[in-house]
Coordinates of C-alpha atoms in Angstrom, one line a residue:
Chain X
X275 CA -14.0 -3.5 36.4
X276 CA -10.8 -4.5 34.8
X277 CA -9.4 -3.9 31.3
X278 CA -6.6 -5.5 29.3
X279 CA -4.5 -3.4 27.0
X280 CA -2.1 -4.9 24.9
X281 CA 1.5 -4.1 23.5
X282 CA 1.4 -2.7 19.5
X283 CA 3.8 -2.9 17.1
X284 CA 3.8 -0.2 14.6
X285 CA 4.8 0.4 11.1
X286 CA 5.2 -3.4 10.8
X287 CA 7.9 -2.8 7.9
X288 CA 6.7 -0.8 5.0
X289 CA 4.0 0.7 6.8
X290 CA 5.1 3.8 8.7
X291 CA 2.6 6.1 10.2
X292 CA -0.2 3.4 8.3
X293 CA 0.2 -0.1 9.7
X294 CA -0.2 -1.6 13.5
X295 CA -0.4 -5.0 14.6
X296 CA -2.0 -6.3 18.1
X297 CA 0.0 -8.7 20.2
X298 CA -1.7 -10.7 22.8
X299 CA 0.9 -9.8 25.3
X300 CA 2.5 -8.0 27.1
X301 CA -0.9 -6.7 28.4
X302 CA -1.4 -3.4 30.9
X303 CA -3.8 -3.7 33.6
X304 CA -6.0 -1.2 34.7
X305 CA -8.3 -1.9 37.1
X306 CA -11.4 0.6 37.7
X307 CA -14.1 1.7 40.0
X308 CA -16.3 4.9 40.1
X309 CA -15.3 7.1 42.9
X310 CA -15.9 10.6 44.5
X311 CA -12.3 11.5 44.5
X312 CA -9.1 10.3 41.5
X313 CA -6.3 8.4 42.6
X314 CA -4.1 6.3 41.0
X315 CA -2.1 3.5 42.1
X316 CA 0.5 2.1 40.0
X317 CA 2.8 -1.3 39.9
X318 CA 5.2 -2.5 37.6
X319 CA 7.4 -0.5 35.6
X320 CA 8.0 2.8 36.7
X321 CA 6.0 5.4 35.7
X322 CA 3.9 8.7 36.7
X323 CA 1.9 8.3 39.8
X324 CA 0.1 11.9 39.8
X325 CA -3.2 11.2 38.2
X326 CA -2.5 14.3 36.2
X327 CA 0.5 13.2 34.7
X328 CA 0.1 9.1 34.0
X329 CA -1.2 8.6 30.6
X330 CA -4.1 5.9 31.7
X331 CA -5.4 8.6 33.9
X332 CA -5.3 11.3 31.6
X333 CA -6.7 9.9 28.8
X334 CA -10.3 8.4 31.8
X335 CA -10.1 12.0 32.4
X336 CA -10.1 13.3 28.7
X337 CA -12.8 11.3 28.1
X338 CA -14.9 12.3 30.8
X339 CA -14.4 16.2 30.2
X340 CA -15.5 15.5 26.3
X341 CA -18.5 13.7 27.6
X342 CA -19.6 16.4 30.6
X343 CA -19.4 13.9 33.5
X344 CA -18.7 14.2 36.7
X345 CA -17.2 11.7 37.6
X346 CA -14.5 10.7 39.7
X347 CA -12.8 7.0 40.0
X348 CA -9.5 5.2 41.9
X349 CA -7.5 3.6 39.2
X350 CA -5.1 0.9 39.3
X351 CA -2.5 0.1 37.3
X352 CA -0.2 -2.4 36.2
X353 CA 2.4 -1.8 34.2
X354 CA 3.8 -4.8 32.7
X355 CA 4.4 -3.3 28.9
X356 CA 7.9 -1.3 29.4
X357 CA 7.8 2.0 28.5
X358 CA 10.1 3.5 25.8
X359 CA 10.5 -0.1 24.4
X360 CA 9.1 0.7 21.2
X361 CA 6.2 -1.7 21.7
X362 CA 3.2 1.2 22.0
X363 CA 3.6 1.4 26.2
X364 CA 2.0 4.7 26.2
X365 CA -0.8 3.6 23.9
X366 CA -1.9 0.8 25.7
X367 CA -2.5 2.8 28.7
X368 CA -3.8 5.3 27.1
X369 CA -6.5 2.9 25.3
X370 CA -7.0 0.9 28.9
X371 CA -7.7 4.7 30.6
X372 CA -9.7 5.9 27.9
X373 CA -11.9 2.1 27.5
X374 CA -12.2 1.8 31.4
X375 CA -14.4 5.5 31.5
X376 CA -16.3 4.3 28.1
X377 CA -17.1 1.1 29.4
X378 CA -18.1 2.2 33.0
X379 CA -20.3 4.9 30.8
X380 CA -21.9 2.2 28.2
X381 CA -19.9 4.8 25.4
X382 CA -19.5 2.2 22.1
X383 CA -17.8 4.8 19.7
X384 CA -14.5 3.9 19.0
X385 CA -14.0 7.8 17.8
X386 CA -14.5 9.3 20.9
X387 CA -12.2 6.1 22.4
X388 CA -9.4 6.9 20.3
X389 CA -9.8 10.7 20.5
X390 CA -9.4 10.4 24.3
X391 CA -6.4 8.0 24.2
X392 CA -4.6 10.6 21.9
X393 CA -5.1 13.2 24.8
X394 CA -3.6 11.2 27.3
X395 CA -0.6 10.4 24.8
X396 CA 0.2 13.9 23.4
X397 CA 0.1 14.9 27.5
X398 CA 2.1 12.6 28.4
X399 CA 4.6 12.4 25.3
X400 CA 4.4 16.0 23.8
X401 CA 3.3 14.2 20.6
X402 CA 0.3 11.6 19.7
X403 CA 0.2 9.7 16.6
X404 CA -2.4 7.0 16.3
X405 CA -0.4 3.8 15.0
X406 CA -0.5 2.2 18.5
X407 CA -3.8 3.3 20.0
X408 CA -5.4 2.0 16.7
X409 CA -4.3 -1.7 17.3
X410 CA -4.6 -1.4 20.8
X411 CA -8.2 -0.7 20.7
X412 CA -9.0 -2.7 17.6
X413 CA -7.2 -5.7 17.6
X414 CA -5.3 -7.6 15.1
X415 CA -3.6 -6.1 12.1
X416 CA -4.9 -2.5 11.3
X417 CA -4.7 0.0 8.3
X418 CA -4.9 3.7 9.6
X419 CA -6.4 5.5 6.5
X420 CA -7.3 8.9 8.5
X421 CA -6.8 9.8 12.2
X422 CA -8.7 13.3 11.9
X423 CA -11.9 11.8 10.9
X424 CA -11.1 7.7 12.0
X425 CA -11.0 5.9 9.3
X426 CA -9.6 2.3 10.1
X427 CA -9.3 -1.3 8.4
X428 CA -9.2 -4.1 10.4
X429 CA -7.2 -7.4 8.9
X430 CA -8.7 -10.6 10.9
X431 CA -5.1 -12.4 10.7
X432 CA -3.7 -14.8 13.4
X433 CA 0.1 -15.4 13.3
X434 CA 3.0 -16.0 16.1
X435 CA 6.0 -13.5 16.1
X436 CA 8.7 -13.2 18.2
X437 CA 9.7 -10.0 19.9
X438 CA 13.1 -9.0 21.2
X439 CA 13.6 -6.1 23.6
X440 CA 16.9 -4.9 24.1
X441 CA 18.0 -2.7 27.4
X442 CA 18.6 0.3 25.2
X443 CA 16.3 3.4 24.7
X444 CA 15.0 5.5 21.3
X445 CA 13.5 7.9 21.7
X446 CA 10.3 8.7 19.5
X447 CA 10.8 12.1 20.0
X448 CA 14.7 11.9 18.3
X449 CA 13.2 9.1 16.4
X450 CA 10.7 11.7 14.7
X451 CA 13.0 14.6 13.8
X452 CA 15.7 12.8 12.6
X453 CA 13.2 12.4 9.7
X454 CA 13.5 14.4 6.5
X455 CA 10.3 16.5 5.4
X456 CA 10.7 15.5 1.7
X457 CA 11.7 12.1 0.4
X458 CA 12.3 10.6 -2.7
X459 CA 9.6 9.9 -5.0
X460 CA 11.4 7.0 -6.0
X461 CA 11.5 5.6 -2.1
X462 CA 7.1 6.5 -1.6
X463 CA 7.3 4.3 -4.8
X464 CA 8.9 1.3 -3.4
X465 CA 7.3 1.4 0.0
X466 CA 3.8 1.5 -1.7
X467 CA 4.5 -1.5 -3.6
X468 CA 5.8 -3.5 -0.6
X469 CA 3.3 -2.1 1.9
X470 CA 0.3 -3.2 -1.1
X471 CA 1.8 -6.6 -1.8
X472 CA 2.2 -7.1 1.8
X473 CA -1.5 -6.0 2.5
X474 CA -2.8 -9.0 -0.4
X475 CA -0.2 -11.5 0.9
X476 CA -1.6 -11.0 5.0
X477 CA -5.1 -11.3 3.1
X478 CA -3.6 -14.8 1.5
X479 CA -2.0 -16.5 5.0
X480 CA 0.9 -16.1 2.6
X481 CA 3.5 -15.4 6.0
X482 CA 6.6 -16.0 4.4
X483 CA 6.0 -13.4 1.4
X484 CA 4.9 -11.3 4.5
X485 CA 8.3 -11.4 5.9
X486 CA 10.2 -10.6 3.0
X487 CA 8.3 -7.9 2.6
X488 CA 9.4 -6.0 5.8
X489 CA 11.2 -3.4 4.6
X490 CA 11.8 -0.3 4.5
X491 CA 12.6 3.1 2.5
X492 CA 10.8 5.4 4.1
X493 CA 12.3 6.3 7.6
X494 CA 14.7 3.3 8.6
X495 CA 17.6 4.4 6.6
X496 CA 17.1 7.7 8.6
X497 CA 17.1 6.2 11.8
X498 CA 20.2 4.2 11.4
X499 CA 22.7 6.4 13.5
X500 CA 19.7 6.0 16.3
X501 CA 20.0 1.6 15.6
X502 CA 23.8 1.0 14.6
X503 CA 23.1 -2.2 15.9
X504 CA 19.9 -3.0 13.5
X505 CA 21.5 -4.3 10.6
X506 CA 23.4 -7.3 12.4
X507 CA 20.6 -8.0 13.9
X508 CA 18.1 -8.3 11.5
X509 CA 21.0 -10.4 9.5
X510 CA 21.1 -12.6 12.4
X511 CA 17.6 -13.3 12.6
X512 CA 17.7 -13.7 8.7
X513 CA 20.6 -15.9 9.2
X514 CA 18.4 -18.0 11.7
X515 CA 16.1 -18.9 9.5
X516 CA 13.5 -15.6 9.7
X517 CA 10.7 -14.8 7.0
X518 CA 11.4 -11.3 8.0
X519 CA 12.2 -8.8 10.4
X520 CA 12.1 -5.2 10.9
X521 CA 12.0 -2.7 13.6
X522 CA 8.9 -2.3 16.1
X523 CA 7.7 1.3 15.8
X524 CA 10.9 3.5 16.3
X525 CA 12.4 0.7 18.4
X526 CA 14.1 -0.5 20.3
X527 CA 12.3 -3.6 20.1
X528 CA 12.2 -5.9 16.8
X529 CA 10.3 -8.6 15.8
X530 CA 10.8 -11.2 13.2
X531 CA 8.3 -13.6 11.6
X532 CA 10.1 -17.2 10.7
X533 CA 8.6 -21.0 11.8
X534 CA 11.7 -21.9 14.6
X535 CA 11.0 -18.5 16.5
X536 CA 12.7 -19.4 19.6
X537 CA 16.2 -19.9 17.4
X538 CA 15.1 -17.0 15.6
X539 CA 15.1 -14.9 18.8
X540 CA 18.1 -16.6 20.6
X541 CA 20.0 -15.5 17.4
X542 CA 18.8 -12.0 17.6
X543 CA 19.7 -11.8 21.4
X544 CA 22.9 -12.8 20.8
X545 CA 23.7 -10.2 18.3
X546 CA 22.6 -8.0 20.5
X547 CA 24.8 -9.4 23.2
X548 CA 27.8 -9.6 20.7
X549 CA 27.0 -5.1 20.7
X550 CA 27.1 -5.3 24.2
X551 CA 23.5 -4.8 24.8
X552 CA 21.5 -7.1 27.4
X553 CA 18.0 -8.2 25.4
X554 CA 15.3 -10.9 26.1
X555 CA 13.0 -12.4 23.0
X556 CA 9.6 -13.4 24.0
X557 CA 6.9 -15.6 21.3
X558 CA 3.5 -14.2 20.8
X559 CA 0.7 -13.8 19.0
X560 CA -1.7 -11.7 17.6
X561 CA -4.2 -9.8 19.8
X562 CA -7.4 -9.2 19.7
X563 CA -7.3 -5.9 21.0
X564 CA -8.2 -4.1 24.4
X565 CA -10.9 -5.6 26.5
X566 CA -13.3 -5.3 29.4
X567 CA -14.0 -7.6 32.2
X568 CA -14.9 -7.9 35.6
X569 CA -12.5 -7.6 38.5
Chain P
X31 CA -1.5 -17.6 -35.2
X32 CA -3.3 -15.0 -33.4
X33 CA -2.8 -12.7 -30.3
X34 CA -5.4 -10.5 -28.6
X35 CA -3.6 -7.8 -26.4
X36 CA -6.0 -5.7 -23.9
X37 CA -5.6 -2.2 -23.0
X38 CA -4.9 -1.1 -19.2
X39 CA -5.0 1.1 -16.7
X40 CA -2.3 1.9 -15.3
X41 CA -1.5 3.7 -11.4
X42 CA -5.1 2.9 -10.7
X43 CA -5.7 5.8 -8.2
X44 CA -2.7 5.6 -5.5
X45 CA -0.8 3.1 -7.3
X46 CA 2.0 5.2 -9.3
X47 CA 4.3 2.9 -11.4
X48 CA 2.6 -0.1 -9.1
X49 CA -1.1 -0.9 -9.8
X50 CA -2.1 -1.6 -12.9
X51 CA -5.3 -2.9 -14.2
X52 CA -6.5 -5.2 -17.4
X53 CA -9.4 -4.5 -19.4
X54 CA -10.8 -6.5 -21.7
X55 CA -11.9 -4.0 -24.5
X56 CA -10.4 -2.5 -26.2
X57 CA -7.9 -5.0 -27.5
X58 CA -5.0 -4.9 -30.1
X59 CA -5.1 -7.8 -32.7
X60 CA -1.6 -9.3 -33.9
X61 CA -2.1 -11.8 -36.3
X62 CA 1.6 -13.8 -36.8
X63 CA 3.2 -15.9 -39.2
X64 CA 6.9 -17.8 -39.4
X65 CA 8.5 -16.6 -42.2
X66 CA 11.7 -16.0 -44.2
X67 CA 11.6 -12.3 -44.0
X68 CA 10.4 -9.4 -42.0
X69 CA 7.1 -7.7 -42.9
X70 CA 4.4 -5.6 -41.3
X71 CA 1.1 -4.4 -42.2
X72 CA -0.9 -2.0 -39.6
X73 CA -4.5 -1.1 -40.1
X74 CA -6.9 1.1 -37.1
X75 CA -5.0 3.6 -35.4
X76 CA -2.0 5.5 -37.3
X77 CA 1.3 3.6 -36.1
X78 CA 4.2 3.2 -37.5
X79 CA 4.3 0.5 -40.3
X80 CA 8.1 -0.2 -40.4
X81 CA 8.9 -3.2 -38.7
X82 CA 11.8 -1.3 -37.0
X83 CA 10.0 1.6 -35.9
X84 CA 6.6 -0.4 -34.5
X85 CA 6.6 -1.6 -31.1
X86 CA 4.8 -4.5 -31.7
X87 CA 7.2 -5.8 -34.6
X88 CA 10.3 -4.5 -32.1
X89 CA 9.3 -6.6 -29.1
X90 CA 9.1 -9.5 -31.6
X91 CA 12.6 -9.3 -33.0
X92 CA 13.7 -8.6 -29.0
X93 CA 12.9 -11.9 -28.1
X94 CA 14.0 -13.7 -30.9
X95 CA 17.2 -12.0 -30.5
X96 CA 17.6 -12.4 -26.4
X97 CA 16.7 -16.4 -27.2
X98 CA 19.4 -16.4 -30.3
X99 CA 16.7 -17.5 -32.5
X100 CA 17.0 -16.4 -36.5
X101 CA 13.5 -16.8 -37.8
X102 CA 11.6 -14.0 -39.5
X103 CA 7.8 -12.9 -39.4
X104 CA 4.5 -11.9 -41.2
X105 CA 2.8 -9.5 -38.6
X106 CA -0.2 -7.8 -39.3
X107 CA -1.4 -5.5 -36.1
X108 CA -5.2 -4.3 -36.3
X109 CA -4.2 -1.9 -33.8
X110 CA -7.2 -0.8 -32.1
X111 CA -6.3 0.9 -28.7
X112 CA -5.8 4.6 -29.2
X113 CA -2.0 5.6 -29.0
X114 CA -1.0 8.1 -26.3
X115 CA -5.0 7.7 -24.3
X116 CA -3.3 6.7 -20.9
X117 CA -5.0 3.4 -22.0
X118 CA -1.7 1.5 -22.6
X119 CA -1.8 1.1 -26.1
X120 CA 2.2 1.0 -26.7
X121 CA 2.3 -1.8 -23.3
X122 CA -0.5 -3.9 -25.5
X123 CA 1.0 -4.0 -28.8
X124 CA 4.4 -4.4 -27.0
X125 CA 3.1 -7.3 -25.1
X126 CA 1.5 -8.6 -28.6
X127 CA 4.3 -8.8 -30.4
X128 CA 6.5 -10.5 -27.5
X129 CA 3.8 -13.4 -26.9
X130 CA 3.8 -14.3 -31.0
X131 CA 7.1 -15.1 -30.5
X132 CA 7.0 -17.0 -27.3
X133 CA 3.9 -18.7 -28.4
X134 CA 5.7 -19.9 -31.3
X135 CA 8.9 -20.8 -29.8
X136 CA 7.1 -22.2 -26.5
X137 CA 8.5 -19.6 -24.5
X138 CA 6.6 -19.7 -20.9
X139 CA 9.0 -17.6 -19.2
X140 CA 6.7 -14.2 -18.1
X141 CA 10.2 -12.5 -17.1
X142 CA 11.4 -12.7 -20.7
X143 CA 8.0 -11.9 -22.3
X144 CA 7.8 -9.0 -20.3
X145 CA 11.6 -7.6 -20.8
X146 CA 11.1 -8.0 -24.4
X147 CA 8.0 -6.2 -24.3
X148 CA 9.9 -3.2 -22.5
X149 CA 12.6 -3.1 -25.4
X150 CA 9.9 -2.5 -27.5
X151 CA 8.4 -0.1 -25.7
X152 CA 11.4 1.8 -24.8
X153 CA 12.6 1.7 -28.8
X154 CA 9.3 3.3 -29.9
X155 CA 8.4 5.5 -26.8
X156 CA 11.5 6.6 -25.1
X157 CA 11.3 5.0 -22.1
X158 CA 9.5 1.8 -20.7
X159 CA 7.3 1.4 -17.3
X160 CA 6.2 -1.9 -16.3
X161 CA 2.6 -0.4 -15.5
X162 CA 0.8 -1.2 -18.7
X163 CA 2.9 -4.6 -20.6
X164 CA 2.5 -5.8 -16.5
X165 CA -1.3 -5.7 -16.4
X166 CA -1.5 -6.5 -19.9
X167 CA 0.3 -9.7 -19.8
X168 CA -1.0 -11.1 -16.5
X169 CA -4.3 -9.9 -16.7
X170 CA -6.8 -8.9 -13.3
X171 CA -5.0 -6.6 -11.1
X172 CA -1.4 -6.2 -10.6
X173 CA 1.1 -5.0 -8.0
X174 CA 4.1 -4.8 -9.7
X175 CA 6.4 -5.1 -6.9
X176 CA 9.7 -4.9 -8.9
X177 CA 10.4 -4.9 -12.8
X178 CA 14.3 -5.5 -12.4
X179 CA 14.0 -8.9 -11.4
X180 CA 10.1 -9.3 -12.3
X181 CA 8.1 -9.6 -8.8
X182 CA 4.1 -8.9 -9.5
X183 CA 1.3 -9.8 -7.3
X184 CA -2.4 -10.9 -8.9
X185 CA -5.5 -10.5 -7.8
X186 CA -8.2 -12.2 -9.1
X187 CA -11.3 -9.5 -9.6
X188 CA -14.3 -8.9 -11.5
X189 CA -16.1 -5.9 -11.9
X190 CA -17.7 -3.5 -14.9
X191 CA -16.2 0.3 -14.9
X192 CA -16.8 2.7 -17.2
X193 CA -13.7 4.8 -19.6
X194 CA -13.8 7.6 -21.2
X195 CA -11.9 8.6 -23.9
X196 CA -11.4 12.3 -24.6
X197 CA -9.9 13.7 -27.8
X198 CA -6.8 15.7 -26.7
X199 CA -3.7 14.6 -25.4
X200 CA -1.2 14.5 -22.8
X201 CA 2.2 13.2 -23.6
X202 CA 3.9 10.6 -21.0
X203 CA 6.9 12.3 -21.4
X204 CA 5.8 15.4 -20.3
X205 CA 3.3 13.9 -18.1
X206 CA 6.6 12.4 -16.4
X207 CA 9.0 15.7 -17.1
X208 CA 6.5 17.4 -14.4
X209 CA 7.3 15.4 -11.6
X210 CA 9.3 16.3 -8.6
X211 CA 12.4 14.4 -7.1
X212 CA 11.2 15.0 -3.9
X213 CA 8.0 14.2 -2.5
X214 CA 6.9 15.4 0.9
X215 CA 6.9 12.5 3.8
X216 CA 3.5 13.1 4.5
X217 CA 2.2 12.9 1.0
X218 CA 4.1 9.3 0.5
X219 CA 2.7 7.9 4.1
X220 CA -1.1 9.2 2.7
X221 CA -0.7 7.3 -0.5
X222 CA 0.4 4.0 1.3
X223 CA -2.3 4.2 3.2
X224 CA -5.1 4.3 0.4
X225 CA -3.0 1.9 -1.7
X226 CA -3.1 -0.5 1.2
X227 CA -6.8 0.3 2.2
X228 CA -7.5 -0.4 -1.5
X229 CA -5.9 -3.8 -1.6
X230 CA -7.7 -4.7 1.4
X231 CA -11.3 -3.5 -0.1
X232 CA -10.7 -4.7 -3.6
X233 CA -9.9 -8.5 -1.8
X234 CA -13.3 -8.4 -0.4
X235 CA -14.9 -7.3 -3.4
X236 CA -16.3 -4.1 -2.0
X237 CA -16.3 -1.5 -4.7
X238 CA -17.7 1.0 -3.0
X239 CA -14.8 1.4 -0.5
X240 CA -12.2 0.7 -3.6
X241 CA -13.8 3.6 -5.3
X242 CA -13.7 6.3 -2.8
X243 CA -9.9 5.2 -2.3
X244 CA -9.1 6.3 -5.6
X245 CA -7.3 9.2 -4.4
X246 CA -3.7 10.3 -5.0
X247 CA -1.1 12.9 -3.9
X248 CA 1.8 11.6 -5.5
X249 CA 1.7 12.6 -9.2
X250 CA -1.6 14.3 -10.0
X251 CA -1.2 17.4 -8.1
X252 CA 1.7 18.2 -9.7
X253 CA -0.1 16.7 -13.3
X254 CA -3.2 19.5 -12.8
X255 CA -1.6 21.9 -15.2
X256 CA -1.3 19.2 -17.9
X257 CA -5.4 18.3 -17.4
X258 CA -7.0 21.3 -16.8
X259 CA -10.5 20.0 -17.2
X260 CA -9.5 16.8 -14.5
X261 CA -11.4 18.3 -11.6
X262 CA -14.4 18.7 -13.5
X263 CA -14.7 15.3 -15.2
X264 CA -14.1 14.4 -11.7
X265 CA -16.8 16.2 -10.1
X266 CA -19.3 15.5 -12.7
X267 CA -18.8 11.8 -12.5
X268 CA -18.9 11.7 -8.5
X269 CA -22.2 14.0 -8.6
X270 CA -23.4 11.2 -11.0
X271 CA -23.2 8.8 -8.2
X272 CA -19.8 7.0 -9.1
X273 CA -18.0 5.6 -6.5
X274 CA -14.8 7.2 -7.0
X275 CA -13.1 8.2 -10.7
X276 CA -8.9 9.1 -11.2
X277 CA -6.8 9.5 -14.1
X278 CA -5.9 6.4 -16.5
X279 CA -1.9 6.1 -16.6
X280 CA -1.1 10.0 -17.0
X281 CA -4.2 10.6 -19.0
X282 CA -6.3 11.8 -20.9
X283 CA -8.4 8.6 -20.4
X284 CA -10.6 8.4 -17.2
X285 CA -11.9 6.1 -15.5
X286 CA -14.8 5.7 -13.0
X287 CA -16.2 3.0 -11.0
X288 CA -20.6 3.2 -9.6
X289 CA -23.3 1.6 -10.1
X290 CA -25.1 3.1 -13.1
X291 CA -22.4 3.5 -15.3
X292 CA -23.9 4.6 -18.3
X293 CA -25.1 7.7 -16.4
X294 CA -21.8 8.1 -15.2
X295 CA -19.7 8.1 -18.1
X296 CA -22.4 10.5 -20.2
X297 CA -21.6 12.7 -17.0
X298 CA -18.3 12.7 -18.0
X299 CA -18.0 13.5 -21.0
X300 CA -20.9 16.3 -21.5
X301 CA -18.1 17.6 -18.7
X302 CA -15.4 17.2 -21.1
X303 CA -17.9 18.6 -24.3
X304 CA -18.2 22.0 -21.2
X305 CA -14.6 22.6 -21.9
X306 CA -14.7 22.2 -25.4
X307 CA -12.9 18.7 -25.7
X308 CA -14.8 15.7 -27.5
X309 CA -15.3 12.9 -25.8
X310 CA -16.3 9.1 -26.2
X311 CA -17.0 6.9 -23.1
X312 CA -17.4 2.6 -23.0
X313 CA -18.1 0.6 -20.5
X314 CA -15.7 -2.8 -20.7
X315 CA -14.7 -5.2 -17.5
X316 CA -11.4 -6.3 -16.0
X317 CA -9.8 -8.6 -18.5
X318 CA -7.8 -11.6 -18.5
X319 CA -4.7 -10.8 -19.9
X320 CA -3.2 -11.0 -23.6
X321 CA -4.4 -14.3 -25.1
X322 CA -3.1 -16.5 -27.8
X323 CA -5.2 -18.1 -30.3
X324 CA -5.8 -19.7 -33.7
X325 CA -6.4 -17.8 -36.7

């Protein structure tokens, strides 16, 4: 059995903590069969190799231990969604892991799913926050209302982006405590209007009001000294002709919504390049979230 | 001529200084005439009867003044929306007045309808929100996205809800005076997520799920000492079988969306009555925004 478990991009502008969007690629693979023993076997980008210490395998596990069986299974997986790109690397494995043990198990509850990805992300990361795993495992554009008790809504939209990834790290840890506790009232209010009027224009097809309403009050200004190079960026991709653009998750990665997306990401490489960072851009889509199939 | 301007309901739940909501009862009456002078005549509610001192009359002589135009007026205002209920009553008459003019003058321009309107407001109240003249000019349900340079979002709905009207007050000023600068993080990313969750639910028409996202942690925690007898109302109208029920504007007005409405808003205010505070409820519909007319 084989799953597929697509990249994330979270926050999606206004939407920090609250808003996750599914891209159809870059997709982990996990490929899974019921054993006696757990091994892993991993390809790709680099990362753990001790089942009790890769995030995929953690998270099968997690979700075995909550459900009492005994089980044991050789896992295989490719890495293909680079890890620390900002782009939900972690959550995606997490979510294949975690969907390989419920489908091998006939378990339909997305809950339990999401519960057991968390496990395997707060093990691997020292934190777990479920604005990746949510898209991951649902598809398309998602609203994260609660995480305690899952409570999610699920946009049906269908748009192309494009994605650059520069060869420079955030970390989400520093990304995270570089945030202050208490913010302006007057900052919650101007995110809450963007992040409603951009929920009614995604609602409308409207992508072009979507795009200029990427933006941000709530932790991007904090995260500036992490992303000096953000603002010529996004001006370049503004520049280029882009609806929008804003930061994927804590980054490094960005995206931009526009109609020429391949000058749109050319431009944003090159301002990159002009910082002396390498990047690629890559086009996509929206996902439909994780899924199952035979080998 | 003859203007009809609806009451509203402003913050809507989540949706502090952003949602706002048109009713279509109650509704202030402005009935306008060209003239050589200035003159005013109020009956209904106790308002000011100077044309310098009444909103409605104010936001009249704004516009004629920001479009350099030297006519004069009859205005006679049945004012008919309760001052200082939370139901928008300065916003309508404030819009009133503005749209006599503009309807006279063919005027079409919304931005300067509304900034007359918040003149008028600000002269007779102190200070000016665009979460009631908003709603009350545009009619459905607005996102007001920014007032500077006037950016709302409409959505087109239609559904019954019951208000109820309580005999005490709580001032705006005040109501504002309590408010923090600082918010916590946390608080701001839970009210983006049931202000988005609630756009999404009230574009699909599903009341239920609008009603139990009627929640808020922005302004009326810190507004509890102000409306003592909120949790109560509250409690009595959900045990009653509403959907969900929050505060109009900054009070005292409620507001509560179900099924049986009647039985809901009696609820509410033999909950009100417990605390000693008398209490009318209606049950009115979204309206269509302020609306000009023949004599």
């Amino acid at each position: 059995m084989k799953v597929l478990a697509p990249a994330t991009i979270a926050n999606f502008g206004p939407g920090f903590d609250v808003f996750g969007l599914c891209l159809a690629k870059p997709v982990d693979v996990i490929v899974f069969k019921e054993s006696d023993e757990v091994t892993l076997e991993v390809e790709g980008f680099d990362v753990p190799s001790d089942p009790e210490k890769n995030v995929a395998s953690i998270s099968a596990l997690a979700l075995l231990k909550m459900l009492n069986v005994e089980v044991g299974f050789n896992m295989k997986l490719k890495k293909r969604i680079r890890p620390k790109s900002g782009l939900g690397s972690s959550g995606a494995s997490a979510i294949g892991g975690a969907l390989a043990v419920a489908n091998v198990l006939g378990v339909r509850d997305k809950n339990l799913i999401i519960k057991a990805a968390l496990e395997g992300e707060k093990a691997a990361s020292g934190s777990a926050h479920g604005d990746n795993v949510v898209p991951a495992l649902f598809g398309g554009f998602t609203i994260l209302k609660s995480l305690h008790y899952l409570e999610v809504f699920k946009l049906d939209v269908d748009f192309e982006l494009v994605v650059v990834l520069p060869e420079v790290e955030v970390s989400t840890r520093k990304a995270r405590s570089v945030l202050p506790r208490d913010i302006p009232l007057g900052d919650a209010v101007k995110n809450l209007a963007l992040a409603s009027a951009l929920i009614s224009a995604l609602k409308e097809g409207d992508l072009e009001t979507v795009g200029r309403l990427l933006d941000d009050y709530l932790v991007i200004p904090y995260r500036k000294p992490l992303i000096p190079w953000f603002d010529k960026v996004r001006k370049a991709a503004l520049e280029s002709g882009a609806y929008g653009v804003s930061l994927s998750g804590s980054g490094p990665a960005m995206f931009a919504l526009g109609e020429d997306l391949r000058n749109i990401g050319k431009s944003m490489v090159e301002a990159f390049e002009s910082e002396g960072i390498r990047a690629e851009y890559f086009i996509t889509k929206v996902g439909g979230g994780a899924k199952c199939s035979g080998v």
